Short mmCIF file of C-alpha atoms in Angstrom, two decimals:
data_model
loop_
_atom_site.label_atom_id
_atom_site.label_comp_id
_atom_site.label_asym_id
_atom_site.label_seq_id
_atom_site.Cartn_x
_atom_site.Cartn_y
_atom_site.Cartn_z
CA MET K 228 -215.23 -24.97 69.91
CA SER K 229 -215.76 -22.81 66.93
CA VAL K 230 -212.95 -21.11 65.03
CA HIS K 231 -214.06 -18.29 62.66
CA VAL K 232 -211.86 -18.01 59.51
CA HIS K 233 -211.92 -15.11 56.93
CA VAL K 234 -210.93 -16.41 53.67
CA ARG K 235 -210.58 -14.17 50.40
CA ASP K 236 -211.63 -15.53 47.21
CA HIS K 237 -209.13 -16.60 44.49
CA PRO K 238 -209.22 -17.60 40.99
CA SER K 239 -207.99 -21.05 42.12
CA VAL K 240 -211.21 -21.52 43.74
CA SER K 241 -213.14 -22.33 40.45
CA ASN K 242 -216.55 -23.45 41.93
CA ILE K 243 -218.90 -23.24 44.59
CA GLN K 244 -218.95 -26.89 44.86
CA SER K 245 -215.30 -27.28 46.07
CA MET K 246 -215.89 -24.60 48.64
CA ASN K 247 -219.33 -26.38 49.92
CA THR K 248 -217.08 -29.67 50.38
CA LEU K 249 -214.61 -28.17 52.39
CA ASN K 250 -217.09 -26.33 54.66
CA ASN K 251 -218.95 -29.81 55.16
CA GLN K 252 -215.50 -31.35 56.34
CA LEU K 253 -214.96 -28.65 58.76
CA SER K 254 -218.30 -28.70 60.18
CA SER K 255 -217.83 -32.51 60.76
CA GLN K 256 -214.99 -31.45 63.15
CA SER K 257 -217.01 -28.92 64.90
CA THR K 258 -215.40 -26.39 63.07
CA HIS K 259 -217.39 -23.55 61.36
CA VAL K 260 -215.47 -21.58 58.49
CA HIS K 261 -217.18 -18.55 57.28
CA VAL K 262 -216.14 -17.71 53.77
CA VAL K 263 -216.35 -14.06 52.94
CA LYS K 264 -216.19 -13.37 49.19
CA ARG K 265 -214.68 -10.38 47.69
CA ASP K 266 -215.34 -9.83 44.15
CA ARG K 267 -212.00 -8.25 43.18
CA HIS K 268 -209.30 -10.46 41.90
CA CYS K 269 -206.24 -11.18 44.28
CA ARG K 270 -202.89 -10.06 43.05
CA ARG K 271 -200.14 -12.76 42.80
CA ARG K 272 -198.63 -13.71 46.20
CA SER K 273 -195.95 -11.40 47.33
CA HIS K 274 -192.81 -12.51 49.24
CA LYS K 275 -194.75 -11.58 52.26
CA HIS K 276 -197.28 -14.41 51.79
CA LEU K 277 -194.63 -16.83 50.90
CA TYR K 278 -193.10 -16.02 54.34
CA HIS K 279 -196.32 -16.68 56.30
CA HIS K 280 -196.56 -19.97 54.37
CA ASN K 281 -193.14 -21.08 55.89
CA GLN K 282 -194.46 -19.86 59.06
CA LEU K 283 -197.42 -21.86 58.95
CA ILE K 284 -195.56 -25.11 58.07
CA ARG K 285 -193.44 -24.42 61.07
CA LYS K 286 -196.79 -24.04 63.40
CA GLU K 287 -198.15 -27.17 62.01
CA THR K 288 -195.12 -29.12 63.08
CA GLN K 289 -195.30 -27.61 66.61
CA ALA K 290 -198.82 -28.44 66.81
CA THR K 291 -197.91 -32.10 65.98
CA ASN K 292 -195.52 -32.07 68.64
CA ASN K 293 -197.71 -30.57 71.22
CA ILE K 294 -200.36 -33.20 70.82
CA LYS K 295 -197.73 -35.89 71.14
CA GLU K 296 -196.74 -34.45 74.44
CA SER K 297 -200.25 -34.27 75.53
CA ILE K 298 -200.67 -38.08 74.77
CA ALA K 299 -197.73 -38.83 76.74
CA PHE K 300 -199.05 -36.58 79.76
CA GLN K 301 -202.48 -38.52 79.64
CA LYS K 302 -200.75 -41.94 79.88
CA ASN K 303 -198.96 -40.80 83.05
CA LEU K 304 -202.36 -39.63 84.69
CA ASN K 305 -203.79 -43.11 85.16
CA SER K 306 -206.08 -42.15 88.13
CA ASP K 307 -207.39 -39.17 86.23
CA SER K 308 -208.31 -41.06 82.94
CA THR K 309 -212.06 -40.74 83.56
CA ILE K 310 -211.70 -37.09 83.66
CA LEU K 311 -209.33 -36.59 80.67
CA SER K 312 -210.89 -39.22 78.34
CA THR K 313 -212.98 -36.79 76.64
CA SER K 314 -210.07 -34.45 75.94
CA TYR K 315 -207.98 -37.24 74.95
CA ARG K 316 -210.35 -38.39 72.08
CA GLN K 317 -210.69 -34.90 70.98
CA ASN K 318 -206.85 -34.68 70.59
CA GLU K 319 -206.83 -37.95 68.75
CA SER K 320 -209.37 -36.57 66.62
CA ASN K 321 -207.36 -33.39 65.70
CA LYS K 322 -204.08 -35.52 65.60
CA SER K 323 -205.91 -37.72 62.72
CA LEU K 324 -207.07 -34.44 61.02
CA ILE K 325 -203.50 -32.98 61.05
CA SER K 326 -202.11 -36.15 59.91
CA ARG K 327 -204.50 -36.16 56.78
CA THR K 328 -203.73 -32.64 55.93
CA LYS K 329 -199.97 -33.55 56.29
CA THR K 330 -200.10 -36.30 54.00
CA ALA K 331 -202.25 -34.86 51.42
CA LYS K 332 -201.03 -32.90 48.38
CA ARG K 333 -199.96 -29.35 49.89
CA PRO K 334 -202.67 -26.57 48.66
CA THR K 335 -201.68 -23.73 46.89
CA SER K 336 -204.76 -21.57 47.33
CA VAL K 337 -205.50 -19.01 50.18
CA LEU K 338 -208.34 -20.86 51.29
CA SER K 339 -206.31 -24.20 52.04
CA ILE K 340 -203.47 -21.92 53.82
CA LEU K 341 -206.03 -20.57 56.07
CA GLN K 342 -207.64 -23.70 56.80
CA ARG K 343 -204.49 -25.23 57.88
CA ARG K 344 -203.77 -22.02 59.99
CA SER K 345 -207.10 -22.70 61.94
CA LEU K 346 -206.41 -26.36 62.69
CA SER K 347 -202.62 -25.35 63.85
CA ILE K 348 -204.29 -22.55 66.17
CA TYR K 349 -206.85 -25.01 67.52
CA SER K 350 -204.11 -27.68 68.53
CA ASN K 351 -201.78 -25.17 69.97
CA GLN K 352 -204.61 -24.26 72.46
CA ASN K 353 -205.25 -27.72 73.34
CA SER K 354 -201.48 -28.25 73.89
CA ARG K 355 -201.51 -25.10 76.21
CA HIS K 356 -204.36 -26.42 78.29
CA TYR K 357 -202.56 -29.83 78.99
CA LYS K 358 -199.56 -27.97 80.02
CA ASP K 359 -201.45 -25.98 82.35
CA SER K 360 -203.02 -29.04 83.93
CA LYS K 361 -199.58 -30.67 84.41
CA ASP K 362 -198.69 -28.05 86.83
CA ASN K 363 -201.84 -28.44 89.08
CA SER K 364 -201.79 -31.32 91.81
CA THR K 365 -205.68 -31.92 92.07
CA LYS K 366 -208.44 -33.39 89.81
CA GLU K 367 -210.91 -30.34 90.54
CA THR K 368 -208.50 -28.15 89.09
CA ILE K 369 -207.55 -30.15 85.98
CA GLU K 370 -211.47 -30.90 85.29
CA SER K 371 -212.33 -27.24 85.70
CA LYS K 372 -209.49 -26.05 83.26
CA ILE K 373 -210.79 -28.67 80.59
CA THR K 374 -214.40 -27.66 80.99
CA ASN K 375 -213.89 -24.01 80.94
CA ARG K 376 -211.72 -24.35 77.95
CA SER K 377 -214.09 -26.31 75.88
CA GLU K 378 -216.90 -24.11 76.44
CA THR K 379 -214.88 -21.11 75.60
CA ASN K 380 -215.54 -19.82 72.12
CA GLU K 381 -212.75 -17.49 71.25
CA ARG K 382 -212.00 -16.04 67.94
CA PRO K 383 -208.41 -15.90 67.08
CA ASP K 384 -207.03 -12.47 66.66
CA TRP K 385 -205.42 -12.72 63.17
CA THR K 386 -204.14 -9.08 63.23
CA SER K 387 -201.89 -10.08 66.22
CA PHE K 388 -200.80 -13.28 64.83
CA GLU K 389 -199.86 -11.61 61.63
CA ASN K 390 -197.83 -8.82 63.30
CA ARG K 391 -196.02 -11.17 65.79
CA HIS K 392 -193.44 -11.73 63.19
CA HIS K 393 -192.89 -8.29 62.43
CA ARG K 394 -192.41 -6.78 65.69
CA LYS K 395 -188.94 -6.35 67.52
CA ASP K 396 -188.31 -7.72 70.90
CA ASN K 397 -186.30 -4.96 72.89
CA SER K 398 -186.74 -6.71 76.23
CA ASN K 399 -183.53 -8.39 76.04
CA LYS K 400 -181.56 -5.45 74.48
CA LYS K 401 -178.44 -4.91 76.48
CA ASN K 402 -176.58 -1.60 77.05
CA LYS K 403 -172.87 -2.40 75.63
CA CYS K 404 -171.53 0.76 76.25
CA SER K 405 -172.17 1.03 79.92
CA TRP K 406 -170.30 3.09 82.00
CA GLN K 407 -168.91 0.45 84.03
CA ARG K 408 -167.75 -1.44 80.84
CA ILE K 409 -165.86 1.96 79.78
CA ILE K 410 -164.32 2.32 83.07
CA ILE K 411 -162.97 -1.31 83.14
CA SER K 412 -161.70 -1.04 79.67
CA VAL K 413 -159.86 2.29 80.37
CA ALA K 414 -158.33 0.75 83.57
CA ILE K 415 -157.15 -2.41 81.93
CA GLY K 416 -155.69 -0.16 79.25
CA LEU K 417 -153.92 1.99 81.95
CA VAL K 418 -152.30 -1.13 83.66
CA LEU K 419 -151.22 -2.80 80.27
CA SER K 420 -149.50 0.77 79.50
CA ILE K 421 -147.69 0.97 82.74
CA ALA K 422 -146.68 -2.63 82.53
CA ILE K 423 -145.13 -2.08 78.81
CA ALA K 424 -143.55 1.10 79.92
CA VAL K 425 -141.87 -0.49 83.14
CA THR K 426 -140.65 -3.50 81.02
CA LEU K 427 -139.05 -1.21 78.42
CA GLY K 428 -137.49 0.92 80.95
CA VAL K 429 -135.76 -1.93 82.69
CA LEU K 430 -134.48 -3.38 79.30
CA LEU K 431 -133.33 0.11 78.20
CA THR K 432 -131.51 0.78 81.48
CA LYS K 433 -129.90 -2.65 81.53
CA SER K 434 -128.70 -2.03 78.07
CA LYS K 435 -127.24 1.41 78.68
CA ALA K 436 -125.81 0.42 81.85
CA THR K 437 -123.99 -2.70 79.89
CA THR K 438 -123.14 -0.08 77.08
CA ASN K 439 -121.58 2.62 79.43
CA THR K 440 -119.79 0.22 81.75
CA MET K 441 -116.61 0.78 79.67
CA SER K 442 -117.12 4.55 79.58
CA VAL K 443 -117.19 4.29 83.63
CA LEU K 444 -114.38 1.81 84.10
CA ARG K 445 -111.35 2.91 82.19
CA TRP K 446 -107.63 2.18 82.95
CA ASN K 447 -104.29 3.91 81.95
CA PRO K 448 -102.62 1.80 79.58
CA THR K 449 -99.36 2.95 80.97
CA ALA K 450 -98.59 0.71 83.87
CA ILE K 451 -96.49 1.58 87.28
CA THR K 452 -94.05 -0.98 88.73
CA ILE K 453 -95.08 -1.54 92.39
CA ALA K 454 -93.09 -4.58 93.19
CA GLY K 455 -89.90 -6.26 91.86
CA SER K 456 -87.70 -4.71 89.29
CA THR K 457 -88.23 -5.10 85.52
CA GLY K 458 -86.25 -7.97 84.06
CA GLN K 459 -84.19 -8.62 87.37
CA LYS K 460 -84.90 -11.73 89.45
CA GLY K 461 -83.69 -12.39 92.87
CA ASN K 462 -84.52 -13.00 96.51
CA ALA K 463 -83.90 -9.72 98.12
CA SER K 464 -86.79 -7.93 99.73
CA ASN K 465 -87.29 -5.57 96.92
CA LEU K 466 -86.87 -8.25 94.14
CA LEU K 467 -89.25 -11.26 92.89
CA TYR K 468 -88.70 -14.29 90.90
CA VAL K 469 -91.66 -15.40 88.80
CA PRO K 470 -94.41 -14.05 90.87
CA PHE K 471 -97.60 -16.09 90.34
CA GLY K 472 -100.46 -15.42 92.68
CA LEU K 473 -101.74 -12.03 94.07
CA ALA K 474 -104.19 -10.87 96.96
CA LEU K 475 -105.19 -7.71 98.59
CA ASP K 476 -106.56 -7.47 101.95
CA SER K 477 -108.64 -4.86 103.54
CA SER K 478 -105.80 -2.23 103.73
CA ASN K 479 -104.76 -2.60 100.30
CA ALA K 480 -101.69 -4.31 101.24
CA LEU K 481 -100.50 -6.76 98.50
CA TYR K 482 -99.64 -10.37 98.90
CA ILE K 483 -97.62 -11.97 96.19
CA ALA K 484 -97.05 -15.73 96.03
CA ASP K 485 -93.09 -15.34 94.97
CA GLY K 486 -93.19 -18.89 93.18
CA PHE K 487 -89.28 -19.54 92.49
CA ASN K 488 -88.30 -17.81 95.87
CA ASN K 489 -90.61 -20.36 97.74
CA ARG K 490 -92.05 -17.59 99.64
CA VAL K 491 -95.04 -15.16 100.03
CA GLN K 492 -94.30 -11.39 100.23
CA LYS K 493 -96.39 -8.75 101.82
CA TYR K 494 -95.95 -5.10 100.12
CA SER K 495 -97.86 -2.63 102.25
CA SER K 496 -99.50 0.09 100.36
CA GLY K 497 -96.94 2.72 99.15
CA GLN K 498 -93.92 0.57 100.21
CA SER K 499 -91.20 -0.62 97.44
CA PHE K 500 -89.99 -3.72 99.28
CA GLY K 501 -91.95 -6.69 100.79
CA VAL K 502 -91.90 -8.53 104.09
CA THR K 503 -91.93 -12.42 104.14
CA VAL K 504 -95.20 -13.70 105.76
CA ALA K 505 -95.00 -17.40 104.74
CA GLY K 506 -91.74 -19.75 103.81
CA GLN K 507 -88.30 -18.65 104.10
CA ALA K 508 -86.98 -15.26 103.17
CA ASN K 509 -83.97 -16.60 101.39
CA GLY K 510 -85.98 -18.61 99.03
CA SER K 511 -85.15 -22.12 100.06
CA TRP K 512 -87.77 -24.73 99.92
CA ASN K 513 -88.42 -27.99 101.86
CA SER K 514 -91.62 -30.15 102.87
CA THR K 515 -91.64 -29.36 106.40
CA SER K 516 -94.33 -26.96 108.01
CA SER K 517 -91.96 -23.86 108.02
CA TYR K 518 -91.29 -24.07 104.08
CA LEU K 519 -92.77 -24.06 100.87
CA TYR K 520 -92.40 -25.65 97.67
CA PHE K 521 -93.34 -23.45 94.56
CA PRO K 522 -96.34 -21.38 96.23
CA SER K 523 -98.63 -20.47 93.28
CA ASP K 524 -101.42 -18.80 94.60
CA VAL K 525 -102.53 -16.91 97.72
CA THR K 526 -105.63 -15.69 99.62
CA VAL K 527 -106.15 -13.54 102.80
CA ASP K 528 -109.06 -13.52 105.20
CA SER K 529 -110.25 -10.49 107.52
CA ASN K 530 -107.71 -11.66 110.38
CA ASP K 531 -104.85 -11.43 107.92
CA ASN K 532 -104.57 -15.28 107.89
CA VAL K 533 -102.80 -16.37 104.66
CA TYR K 534 -103.86 -19.53 102.73
CA VAL K 535 -100.94 -20.71 100.21
CA THR K 536 -101.37 -23.31 97.63
CA ASP K 537 -97.94 -25.16 98.36
CA THR K 538 -97.80 -26.61 94.73
CA PHE K 539 -95.25 -29.23 94.90
CA ASN K 540 -95.66 -30.26 98.40
CA TYR K 541 -99.32 -31.14 97.36
CA ARG K 542 -100.89 -29.26 100.13
CA LEU K 543 -102.71 -26.00 101.17
CA GLN K 544 -100.95 -24.22 103.88
CA LEU K 545 -102.28 -21.60 106.70
CA TRP K 546 -100.05 -19.22 107.88
CA THR K 547 -101.61 -17.22 110.95
CA GLY K 548 -100.60 -13.56 111.39
CA GLY K 549 -96.86 -13.17 112.53
CA SER K 550 -96.35 -17.09 112.47
CA SER K 551 -93.02 -18.77 111.36
CA THR K 552 -94.63 -21.95 110.46
CA GLY K 553 -97.57 -23.29 108.48
CA THR K 554 -100.59 -25.65 109.06
CA SER K 555 -101.85 -27.88 106.45
CA VAL K 556 -105.51 -27.57 106.02
CA ALA K 557 -105.88 -29.73 102.95
CA GLY K 558 -103.52 -32.53 101.27
CA THR K 559 -101.38 -34.83 102.95
CA GLY K 560 -98.15 -33.91 101.26
CA ILE K 561 -98.29 -36.68 98.92
CA SER K 562 -99.68 -36.56 95.47
CA GLY K 563 -103.31 -38.58 95.16
CA SER K 564 -106.77 -38.62 94.12
CA THR K 565 -108.57 -39.55 97.13
CA ASN K 566 -110.76 -36.83 98.79
CA ASN K 567 -108.21 -36.23 101.31
CA MET K 568 -105.30 -35.93 98.77
CA LEU K 569 -104.48 -33.29 96.38
CA SER K 570 -102.22 -33.44 93.03
CA ILE K 571 -100.29 -30.40 91.99
CA VAL K 572 -102.52 -27.41 93.47
CA TYR K 573 -102.58 -24.05 91.69
CA GLY K 574 -105.43 -22.08 92.63
CA VAL K 575 -107.44 -21.06 95.93
CA THR K 576 -110.61 -19.15 96.91
CA ARG K 577 -112.42 -18.73 100.00
CA ASP K 578 -116.13 -18.11 100.91
CA PRO K 579 -115.82 -15.06 103.37
CA ASN K 580 -119.05 -15.73 105.08
CA SER K 581 -118.87 -19.53 105.77
CA GLY K 582 -114.92 -19.67 105.75
CA THR K 583 -115.21 -22.61 102.93
CA LEU K 584 -112.21 -23.01 100.91
CA TYR K 585 -112.29 -24.12 97.23
CA ILE K 586 -108.97 -25.79 95.86
CA SER K 587 -107.77 -26.23 92.24
CA ASP K 588 -106.85 -29.66 92.18
CA THR K 589 -105.03 -29.06 88.94
CA GLY K 590 -103.49 -32.40 88.40
CA ASN K 591 -106.71 -34.28 89.08
CA HIS K 592 -108.69 -31.84 86.83
CA ARG K 593 -111.30 -31.16 89.67
CA VAL K 594 -112.22 -28.36 92.25
CA MET K 595 -112.10 -29.60 95.86
CA ARG K 596 -114.16 -27.94 98.55
CA TYR K 597 -113.07 -28.16 102.20
CA LEU K 598 -115.38 -26.94 104.72
CA SER K 599 -113.99 -25.16 107.77
CA GLY K 600 -111.88 -27.45 110.00
CA ALA K 601 -112.41 -30.38 107.71
CA SER K 602 -109.44 -32.81 107.14
CA SER K 603 -111.19 -34.09 103.96
CA GLY K 604 -112.64 -32.53 100.96
CA THR K 605 -115.40 -33.01 98.46
CA VAL K 606 -115.28 -33.11 94.58
CA ILE K 607 -117.39 -29.79 93.72
CA ALA K 608 -116.60 -29.47 90.14
CA GLY K 609 -114.77 -31.74 87.74
CA GLY K 610 -113.47 -34.97 88.79
CA ASN K 611 -114.63 -36.81 85.55
CA GLY K 612 -111.00 -36.83 83.97
CA ALA K 613 -109.57 -34.18 81.52
CA GLY K 614 -111.98 -33.11 78.91
CA LEU K 615 -114.02 -30.68 77.06
CA SER K 616 -117.60 -31.48 78.06
CA ILE K 617 -119.73 -29.50 80.43
CA THR K 618 -118.77 -32.04 83.24
CA GLN K 619 -115.22 -32.11 82.73
CA LEU K 620 -112.26 -29.50 83.36
CA SER K 621 -108.97 -29.80 81.94
CA ASN K 622 -106.31 -28.28 84.34
CA PRO K 623 -108.37 -25.65 86.07
CA ILE K 624 -105.99 -22.92 87.80
CA GLY K 625 -107.45 -19.73 88.96
CA LEU K 626 -110.77 -19.71 90.97
CA CYS K 627 -112.93 -16.81 92.19
CA PHE K 628 -115.89 -17.47 94.32
CA ASP K 629 -119.06 -15.30 93.54
CA SER K 630 -121.39 -15.09 96.63
CA SER K 631 -124.14 -13.48 94.76
CA THR K 632 -124.92 -16.77 92.66
CA ASN K 633 -123.12 -19.01 95.21
CA SER K 634 -121.00 -20.43 92.26
CA LEU K 635 -117.12 -20.57 91.23
CA LEU K 636 -115.85 -18.96 88.07
CA ILE K 637 -112.88 -21.25 86.98
CA ALA K 638 -109.97 -20.49 84.58
CA ASN K 639 -110.13 -23.80 82.55
CA TYR K 640 -106.45 -23.43 81.40
CA GLY K 641 -106.36 -26.51 79.11
CA ALA K 642 -109.66 -25.80 77.33
CA ASN K 643 -108.95 -22.07 76.80
CA ASN K 644 -112.27 -20.96 78.48
CA ILE K 645 -113.69 -19.38 81.65
CA VAL K 646 -116.66 -21.53 82.99
CA ARG K 647 -119.20 -20.79 85.80
CA TRP K 648 -119.89 -24.02 87.98
CA ILE K 649 -122.97 -23.32 90.53
CA ILE K 650 -122.29 -25.10 93.88
CA GLY K 651 -124.22 -28.21 93.82
CA ALA K 652 -124.41 -28.38 89.82
CA GLN K 653 -123.37 -31.25 87.98
CA ASN K 654 -121.93 -29.12 84.98
CA TRP K 655 -120.60 -25.87 84.09
CA THR K 656 -121.70 -22.79 81.70
CA LEU K 657 -119.74 -20.92 79.60
CA VAL K 658 -118.56 -17.48 80.43
CA ALA K 659 -115.85 -16.65 77.95
CA GLY K 660 -113.87 -18.30 75.52
CA ASN K 661 -114.72 -20.92 73.10
CA LEU K 662 -117.15 -23.96 73.94
CA ASN K 663 -114.97 -26.49 71.81
CA GLY K 664 -111.58 -25.53 73.65
CA SER K 665 -110.00 -23.82 70.94
CA SER K 666 -107.59 -20.85 71.35
CA GLY K 667 -107.58 -17.60 69.74
CA MET K 668 -106.61 -13.99 69.99
CA THR K 669 -110.05 -12.30 69.00
CA SER K 670 -112.20 -10.29 71.47
CA ASN K 671 -114.31 -13.54 72.37
CA GLU K 672 -111.49 -16.08 72.48
CA LEU K 673 -108.61 -16.79 75.04
CA ASN K 674 -105.46 -18.49 74.89
CA GLN K 675 -104.45 -20.65 78.30
CA PRO K 676 -106.31 -18.34 80.81
CA THR K 677 -104.69 -18.56 84.11
CA ASP K 678 -106.68 -16.53 86.40
CA VAL K 679 -110.21 -14.59 86.83
CA THR K 680 -111.69 -12.12 89.34
CA LEU K 681 -114.93 -10.49 89.84
CA ASP K 682 -115.90 -6.89 90.67
CA SER K 683 -118.99 -5.71 92.54
CA MET K 684 -120.89 -4.92 89.47
CA GLY K 685 -120.42 -8.57 88.11
CA ASN K 686 -117.78 -7.68 85.45
CA ILE K 687 -115.11 -10.21 85.02
CA TYR K 688 -111.34 -9.73 84.50
CA VAL K 689 -109.30 -12.73 82.78
CA VAL K 690 -105.62 -13.14 82.45
CA ASP K 691 -105.24 -14.33 78.84
CA MET K 692 -101.73 -15.50 79.47
CA GLY K 693 -100.98 -17.00 76.13
CA ASN K 694 -102.13 -13.50 74.44
CA ASN K 695 -100.22 -11.34 77.05
CA ARG K 696 -103.21 -9.39 78.04
CA ILE K 697 -105.70 -9.00 80.46
CA GLN K 698 -109.47 -9.06 79.24
CA PHE K 699 -112.48 -7.21 80.53
CA PHE K 700 -115.83 -8.79 80.18
CA SER K 701 -118.84 -6.56 81.08
CA TYR K 702 -121.58 -8.23 82.91
CA ASP K 703 -123.53 -10.85 80.76
CA GLN K 704 -121.22 -10.12 77.85
CA SER K 705 -119.14 -12.69 75.83
CA ASN K 706 -116.87 -10.24 73.88
CA GLY K 707 -113.92 -9.02 75.99
CA THR K 708 -111.86 -5.63 75.71
CA THR K 709 -108.25 -5.42 76.39
CA ILE K 710 -107.51 -3.27 79.34
CA ALA K 711 -103.85 -4.12 79.90
CA GLY K 712 -101.15 -5.27 77.56
CA VAL K 713 -101.20 -5.82 73.72
CA THR K 714 -102.65 -8.73 72.11
CA ALA K 715 -100.03 -11.34 71.05
CA SER K 716 -97.17 -9.04 71.88
CA ASN K 717 -94.78 -9.58 74.78
CA GLY K 718 -92.38 -7.08 76.33
CA ASN K 719 -90.81 -5.58 79.26
CA ASP K 720 -91.96 -1.75 78.73
CA SER K 721 -94.56 -0.20 80.72
CA ILE K 722 -97.74 -1.08 78.38
CA LEU K 723 -96.42 -4.48 77.60
CA LEU K 724 -96.81 -7.90 79.70
CA ASN K 725 -94.60 -11.05 79.24
CA ASN K 726 -96.73 -14.31 80.38
CA PRO K 727 -99.16 -12.62 83.08
CA TYR K 728 -100.38 -14.94 85.48
CA SER K 729 -102.80 -13.41 88.08
CA VAL K 730 -104.81 -10.29 88.55
CA ALA K 731 -106.31 -8.37 91.41
CA LEU K 732 -108.47 -5.38 91.98
CA ASP K 733 -108.30 -2.96 94.85
CA ASN K 734 -111.55 -0.83 96.34
CA GLN K 735 -110.66 1.98 93.89
CA PHE K 736 -110.87 -0.56 90.98
CA ASN K 737 -107.04 -0.17 90.39
CA LEU K 738 -105.85 -3.21 88.36
CA TYR K 739 -102.78 -5.48 89.73
CA VAL K 740 -101.16 -7.89 87.33
CA ALA K 741 -98.37 -10.32 88.30
CA ASP K 742 -96.23 -9.67 85.01
CA THR K 743 -94.28 -13.11 85.65
CA TYR K 744 -91.73 -13.37 83.34
CA ASN K 745 -90.65 -9.66 84.08
CA HIS K 746 -90.28 -10.64 87.58
CA ARG K 747 -92.81 -7.55 88.47
CA VAL K 748 -96.14 -6.53 89.64
CA GLN K 749 -97.59 -3.76 87.45
CA LYS K 750 -100.47 -1.31 88.59
CA PHE K 751 -102.79 0.12 86.00
CA LEU K 752 -104.60 2.93 87.39
CA GLN K 753 -108.43 3.48 86.96
CA TYR K 754 -109.67 6.72 85.75
#
């Protein structure tokens, strides 16, 4: 193979003898180097020459690697050793020549650079030949390629080689601003904007609804007495004696647990006197089925059946409509702590869907669940002794069943707070009052709460007995607002309360309060 290299004179080529010696070395390897002289002096090498100098070094390394691959390929072709022997020896010779060039001191003249460039191109041609031969499966094709390649005497295109490093390859250029990407970006932006707007709208609506609850629900601070007579106690049909629990039926008839009269009185809407629906009208007490002994709470179902906590008879009595006797549905009449016994019962509530009863077993610091028709209950809250931890209760009294969350709101009297206990959970969460059980009279504190109820919007109403007031807690708020009574002030006029015990709401959101020590029930109109 003959490689033609054009070499320009340089002052570093000091004599003709050195050039002849180099030509003789190249001739021994069947390489003809034609030296073309030019009379003018070369200028100092520019940065461009240095760039090509570095490129030639990398080409030399690549040629060496290609020869190594050719040797490995030849070793695998044992059956073709005869055909490839000539080419193999030729490559070994090239390898030796490149090794000598690599170990020798790197020349600085233009002649030396072009000499190594010609060797690199020759080696690359041989390596490409072996790669092509690897892709063919027959000996004839391999032999033909080697023979044709050795007989070809091509002159390298130096112009193409030089310019290869300066051309920009635009074949892989991507259109980063395609219409598809623009459309996708706009769509994603719109979706994110809508999501953010909806989220902000929900949050603002909820905040506005919470803020405006009190502007919608307001009560006249001056109450109307609808049952009993202020400061007068007695067992007449128009009098009360320490009224405790309250309940309303679907017609807004008011049921009152008339504690010290040992009876339950029903006041129909607009009536100034009551009718005895449980216990004895004369106020006598006993433990037989037709008597009560200090009833403290009452609830009514859709059939006007009355459930009464018969506190000191340690039982819960059911009085059906028009009946003169009651039936025990919980407790045995004897104080105890087993699951079929109760001790000082103060509160009751009912799940209207299932008929399940929940009873404040105050003396045992627990809440019991009685399924419809069951003679024994299950501890559903507390039962771990009196205490302030989240697994304990302390003298629970008032109860309210929240069907929307399947939970109980409990007036935790001894801990001065209201807690929520989800049915099936092992602990409560704080709703109002202090976590540590301390009492107080600020907007987020309570003092001996005795009852709690809930409206359809999730607002909570608490009887803060020790502070002589009714506190209103908007949904999910821990600061209350006084809507009835005056904080820490007791009295018997129309704006004051004296140890209130129970609270109820009718379907118009009018507020009913058992003003216990004033022996009356007060109604605060909503407006």
